[in-house]
Short mmCIF file of C-alpha atoms and ligand atoms in Angstrom, two decimals:
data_model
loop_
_atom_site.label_atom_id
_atom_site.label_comp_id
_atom_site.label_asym_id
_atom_site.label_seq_id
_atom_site.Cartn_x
_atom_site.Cartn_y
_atom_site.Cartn_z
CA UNK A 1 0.00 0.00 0.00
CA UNK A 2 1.12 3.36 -1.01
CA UNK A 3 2.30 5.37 2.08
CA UNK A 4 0.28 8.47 3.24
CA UNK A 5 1.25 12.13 1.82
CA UNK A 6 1.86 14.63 4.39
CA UNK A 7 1.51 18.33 3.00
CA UNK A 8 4.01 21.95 4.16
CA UNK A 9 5.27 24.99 3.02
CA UNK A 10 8.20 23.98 1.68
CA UNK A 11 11.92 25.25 3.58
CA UNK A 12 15.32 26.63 1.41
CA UNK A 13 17.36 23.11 2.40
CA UNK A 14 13.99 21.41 -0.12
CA UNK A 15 15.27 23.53 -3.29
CA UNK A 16 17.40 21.12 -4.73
CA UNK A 17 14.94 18.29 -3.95
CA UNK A 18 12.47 20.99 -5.56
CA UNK A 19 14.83 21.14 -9.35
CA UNK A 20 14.85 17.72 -8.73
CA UNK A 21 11.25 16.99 -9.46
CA UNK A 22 10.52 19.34 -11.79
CA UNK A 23 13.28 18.00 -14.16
CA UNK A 24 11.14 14.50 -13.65
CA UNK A 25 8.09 16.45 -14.76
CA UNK A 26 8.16 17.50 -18.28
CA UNK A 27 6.52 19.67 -19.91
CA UNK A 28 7.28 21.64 -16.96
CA UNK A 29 10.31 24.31 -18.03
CA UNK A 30 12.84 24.05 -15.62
CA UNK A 31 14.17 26.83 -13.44
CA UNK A 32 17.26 27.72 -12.00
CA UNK A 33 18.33 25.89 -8.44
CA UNK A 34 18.39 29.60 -7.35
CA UNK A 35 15.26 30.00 -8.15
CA UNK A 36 13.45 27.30 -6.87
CA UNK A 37 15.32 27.94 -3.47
CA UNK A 38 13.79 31.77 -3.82
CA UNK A 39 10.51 30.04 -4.11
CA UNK A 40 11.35 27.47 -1.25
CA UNK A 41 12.42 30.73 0.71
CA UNK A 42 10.94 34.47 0.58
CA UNK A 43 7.61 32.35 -1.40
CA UNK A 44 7.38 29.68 1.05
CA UNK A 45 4.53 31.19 2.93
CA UNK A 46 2.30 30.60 -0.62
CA UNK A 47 3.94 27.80 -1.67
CA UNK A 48 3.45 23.94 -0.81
CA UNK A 49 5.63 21.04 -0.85
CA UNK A 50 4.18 17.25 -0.56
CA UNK A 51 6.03 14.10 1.12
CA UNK A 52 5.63 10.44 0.91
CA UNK A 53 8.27 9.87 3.50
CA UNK A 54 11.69 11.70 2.93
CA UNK A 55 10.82 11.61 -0.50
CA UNK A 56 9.06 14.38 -1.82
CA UNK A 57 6.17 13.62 -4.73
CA UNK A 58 4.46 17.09 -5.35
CA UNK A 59 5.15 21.01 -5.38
CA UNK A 60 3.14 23.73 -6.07
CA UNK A 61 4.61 27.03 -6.54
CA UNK A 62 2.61 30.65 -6.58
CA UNK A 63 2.73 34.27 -5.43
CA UNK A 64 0.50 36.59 -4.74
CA UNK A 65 0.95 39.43 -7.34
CA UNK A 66 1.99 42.71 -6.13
CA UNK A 67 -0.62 44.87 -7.64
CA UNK A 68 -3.46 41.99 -6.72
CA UNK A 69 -4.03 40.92 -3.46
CA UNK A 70 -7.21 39.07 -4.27
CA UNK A 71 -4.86 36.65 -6.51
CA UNK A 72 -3.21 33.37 -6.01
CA UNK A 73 -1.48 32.78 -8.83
CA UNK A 74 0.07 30.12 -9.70
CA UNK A 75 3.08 28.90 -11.12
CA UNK A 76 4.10 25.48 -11.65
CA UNK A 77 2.23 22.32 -10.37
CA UNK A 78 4.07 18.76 -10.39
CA UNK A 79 3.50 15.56 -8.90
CA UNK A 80 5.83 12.38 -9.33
CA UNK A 81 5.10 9.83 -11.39
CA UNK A 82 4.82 8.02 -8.65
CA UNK A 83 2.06 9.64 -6.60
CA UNK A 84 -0.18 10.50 -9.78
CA UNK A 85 -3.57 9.44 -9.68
CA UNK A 86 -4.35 10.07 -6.55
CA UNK A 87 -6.20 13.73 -6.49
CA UNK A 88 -3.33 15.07 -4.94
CA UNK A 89 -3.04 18.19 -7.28
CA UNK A 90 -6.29 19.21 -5.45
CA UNK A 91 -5.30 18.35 -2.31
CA UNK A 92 -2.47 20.85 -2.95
CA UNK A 93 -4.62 23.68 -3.98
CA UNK A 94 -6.72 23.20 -1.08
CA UNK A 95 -3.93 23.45 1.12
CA UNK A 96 -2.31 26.42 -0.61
CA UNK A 97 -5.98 28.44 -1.15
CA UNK A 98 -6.11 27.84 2.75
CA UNK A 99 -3.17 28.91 3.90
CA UNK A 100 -3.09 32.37 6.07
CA UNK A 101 -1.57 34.02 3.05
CA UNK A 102 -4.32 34.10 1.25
CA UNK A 103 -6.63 34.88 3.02
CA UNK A 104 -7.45 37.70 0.94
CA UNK A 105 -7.54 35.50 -2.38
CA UNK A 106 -10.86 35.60 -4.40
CA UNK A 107 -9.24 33.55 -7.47
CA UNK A 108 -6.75 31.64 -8.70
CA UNK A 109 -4.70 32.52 -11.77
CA UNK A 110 -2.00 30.02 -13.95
CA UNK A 111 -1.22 30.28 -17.12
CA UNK A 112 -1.23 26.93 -19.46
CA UNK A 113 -0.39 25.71 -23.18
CA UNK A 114 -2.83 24.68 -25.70
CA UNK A 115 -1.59 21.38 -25.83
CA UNK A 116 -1.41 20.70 -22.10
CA UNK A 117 -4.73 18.79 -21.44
CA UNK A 118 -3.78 17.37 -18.07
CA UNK A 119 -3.22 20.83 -16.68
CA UNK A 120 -6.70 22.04 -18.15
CA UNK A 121 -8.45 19.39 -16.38
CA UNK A 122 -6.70 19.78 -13.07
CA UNK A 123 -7.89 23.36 -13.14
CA UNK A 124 -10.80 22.70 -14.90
CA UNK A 125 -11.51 20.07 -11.76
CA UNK A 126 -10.77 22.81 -9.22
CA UNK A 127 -13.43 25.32 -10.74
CA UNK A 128 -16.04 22.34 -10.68
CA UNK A 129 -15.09 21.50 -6.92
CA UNK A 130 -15.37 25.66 -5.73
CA UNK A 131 -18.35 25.91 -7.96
CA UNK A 132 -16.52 28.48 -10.06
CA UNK A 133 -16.45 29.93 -13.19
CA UNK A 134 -12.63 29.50 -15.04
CA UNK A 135 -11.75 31.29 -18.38
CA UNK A 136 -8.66 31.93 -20.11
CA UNK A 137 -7.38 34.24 -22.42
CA UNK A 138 -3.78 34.68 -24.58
CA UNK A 139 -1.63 36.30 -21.60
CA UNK A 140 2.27 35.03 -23.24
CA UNK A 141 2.06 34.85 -26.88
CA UNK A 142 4.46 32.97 -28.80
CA UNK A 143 5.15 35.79 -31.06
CA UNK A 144 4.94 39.04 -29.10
CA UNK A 145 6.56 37.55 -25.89
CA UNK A 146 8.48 34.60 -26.80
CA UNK A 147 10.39 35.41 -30.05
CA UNK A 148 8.49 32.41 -31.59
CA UNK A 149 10.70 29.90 -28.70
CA UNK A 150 7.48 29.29 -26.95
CA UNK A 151 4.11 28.09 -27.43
CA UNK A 152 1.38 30.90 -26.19
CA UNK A 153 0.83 30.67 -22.60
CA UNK A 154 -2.89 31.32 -22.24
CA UNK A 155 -4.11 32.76 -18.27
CA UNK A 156 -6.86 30.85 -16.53
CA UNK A 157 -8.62 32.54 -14.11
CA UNK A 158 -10.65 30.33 -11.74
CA UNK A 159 -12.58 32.68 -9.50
CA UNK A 160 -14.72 34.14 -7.78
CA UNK A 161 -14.88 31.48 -4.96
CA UNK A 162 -18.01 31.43 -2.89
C1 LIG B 1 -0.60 17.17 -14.32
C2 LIG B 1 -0.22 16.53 -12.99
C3 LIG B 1 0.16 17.63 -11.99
C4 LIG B 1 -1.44 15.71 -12.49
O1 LIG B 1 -1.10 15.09 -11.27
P1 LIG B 1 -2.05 13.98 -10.60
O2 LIG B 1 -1.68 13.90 -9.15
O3 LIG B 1 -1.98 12.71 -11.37
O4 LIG B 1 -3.51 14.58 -10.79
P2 LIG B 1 -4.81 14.23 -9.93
O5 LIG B 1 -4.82 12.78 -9.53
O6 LIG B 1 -4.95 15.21 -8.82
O7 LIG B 1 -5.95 14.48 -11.02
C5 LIG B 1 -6.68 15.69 -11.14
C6 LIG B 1 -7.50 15.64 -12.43
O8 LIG B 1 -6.65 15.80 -13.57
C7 LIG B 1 -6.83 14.74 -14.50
N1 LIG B 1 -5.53 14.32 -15.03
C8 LIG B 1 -4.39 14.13 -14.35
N2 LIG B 1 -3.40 13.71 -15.17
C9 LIG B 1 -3.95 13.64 -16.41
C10 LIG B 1 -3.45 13.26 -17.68
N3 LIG B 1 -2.18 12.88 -17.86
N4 LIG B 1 -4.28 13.32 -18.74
C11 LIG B 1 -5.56 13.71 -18.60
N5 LIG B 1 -6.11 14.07 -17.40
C12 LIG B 1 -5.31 14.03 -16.32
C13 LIG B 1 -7.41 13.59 -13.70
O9 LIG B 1 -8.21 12.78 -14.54
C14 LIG B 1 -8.20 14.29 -12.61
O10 LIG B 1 -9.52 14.58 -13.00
P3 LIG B 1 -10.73 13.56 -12.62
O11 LIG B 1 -10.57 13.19 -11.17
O12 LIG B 1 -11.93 14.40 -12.90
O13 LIG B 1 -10.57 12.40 -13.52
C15 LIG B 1 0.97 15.53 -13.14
O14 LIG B 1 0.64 14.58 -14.12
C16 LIG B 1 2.28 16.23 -13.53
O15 LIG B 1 3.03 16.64 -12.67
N6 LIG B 1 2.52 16.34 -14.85
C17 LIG B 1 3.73 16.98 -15.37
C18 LIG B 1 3.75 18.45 -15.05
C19 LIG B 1 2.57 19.23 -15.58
O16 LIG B 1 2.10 19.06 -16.71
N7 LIG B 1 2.05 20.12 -14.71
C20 LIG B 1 0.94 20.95 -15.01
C21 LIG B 1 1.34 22.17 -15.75
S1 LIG B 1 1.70 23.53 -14.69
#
């Protein structure tokens, strides 16, 4: 039997556990180490790390925009192959969209590729669950901000929660 997954805010010494996973999780872009320890440091307090033991099997990463406070948005989602399957992604946004942080949060913002269909439905699951409306719109294009390197990152907005 699988073993249980406990859920934190993730701490600076998880970072390189952190790159770890997300090179295991393509299509995820990778970041640099320094930047997953910013997000395992001054972000911890909206981000959220998930643990099947010492190992760690999920991370969701996120901010609160400066310039909106009613936001979560969110960055990168992963779970290890591994520990797929089993709602966790949801159990992760639950966690994070509860957290003191964000308290003031209304909605939830990521930004996905066309092509990306598990990430649609995990959002597209979360907006059922909240009973809340999600639509997206081009945010990233491929040629405007990506020099044609990129596909179009479109932004979801799940939101308003009741
Ligand atoms: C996408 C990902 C986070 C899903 O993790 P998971 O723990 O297996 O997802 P869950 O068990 O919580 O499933 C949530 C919903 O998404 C759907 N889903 C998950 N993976 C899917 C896939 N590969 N294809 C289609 N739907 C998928 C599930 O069917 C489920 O909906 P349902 O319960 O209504 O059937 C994981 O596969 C992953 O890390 N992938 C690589 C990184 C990535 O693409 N991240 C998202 C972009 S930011």
């Amino acid at each position: 039997m699988d073993k249980p997954i406990s859920l934190r805010n993730p701490k600076p010494e998880d970072g390189p556990r952190v790159s770890d996973l997300i090179a295991n999780c393509p299509p995820l872009d990778e970041n640099s180490r320094y930047c997953n320890l910013l997000q395992c440091s001054h972000f911890s307090d909206t981000c959220v790390s998930a643990w099947m033991g010492d190992e760690l099997v999920g991370f969701v990463s996120g901010y609160i925009p400066p310039r909106q406070p009613d936001t979560y948005f969110l960055w990168q989602i992963a779970v290890a192959a591994a520990a797929r399957g089993q709602n966790l992604t949801q159990r992760m946004l639950d966690f994070v969209l509860e957290l003191p942080a964000c308290q003031q949060v209304t909605q939830l913002q990521t930004t996905i590729t066309d092509d990306n269909e598990p990430s649609q439905r995990v959002f597209a699951k979360l907006a059922k669950r909240r009973d809340a409306d999600i639509r997206h719109e081009p945010f990233f294009t491929r040629e405007v901000h990506f020099d044609d390197h990129h596909d179009t990152e479109y932004l979801y907005t799940i939101g308003p929660f009741k």
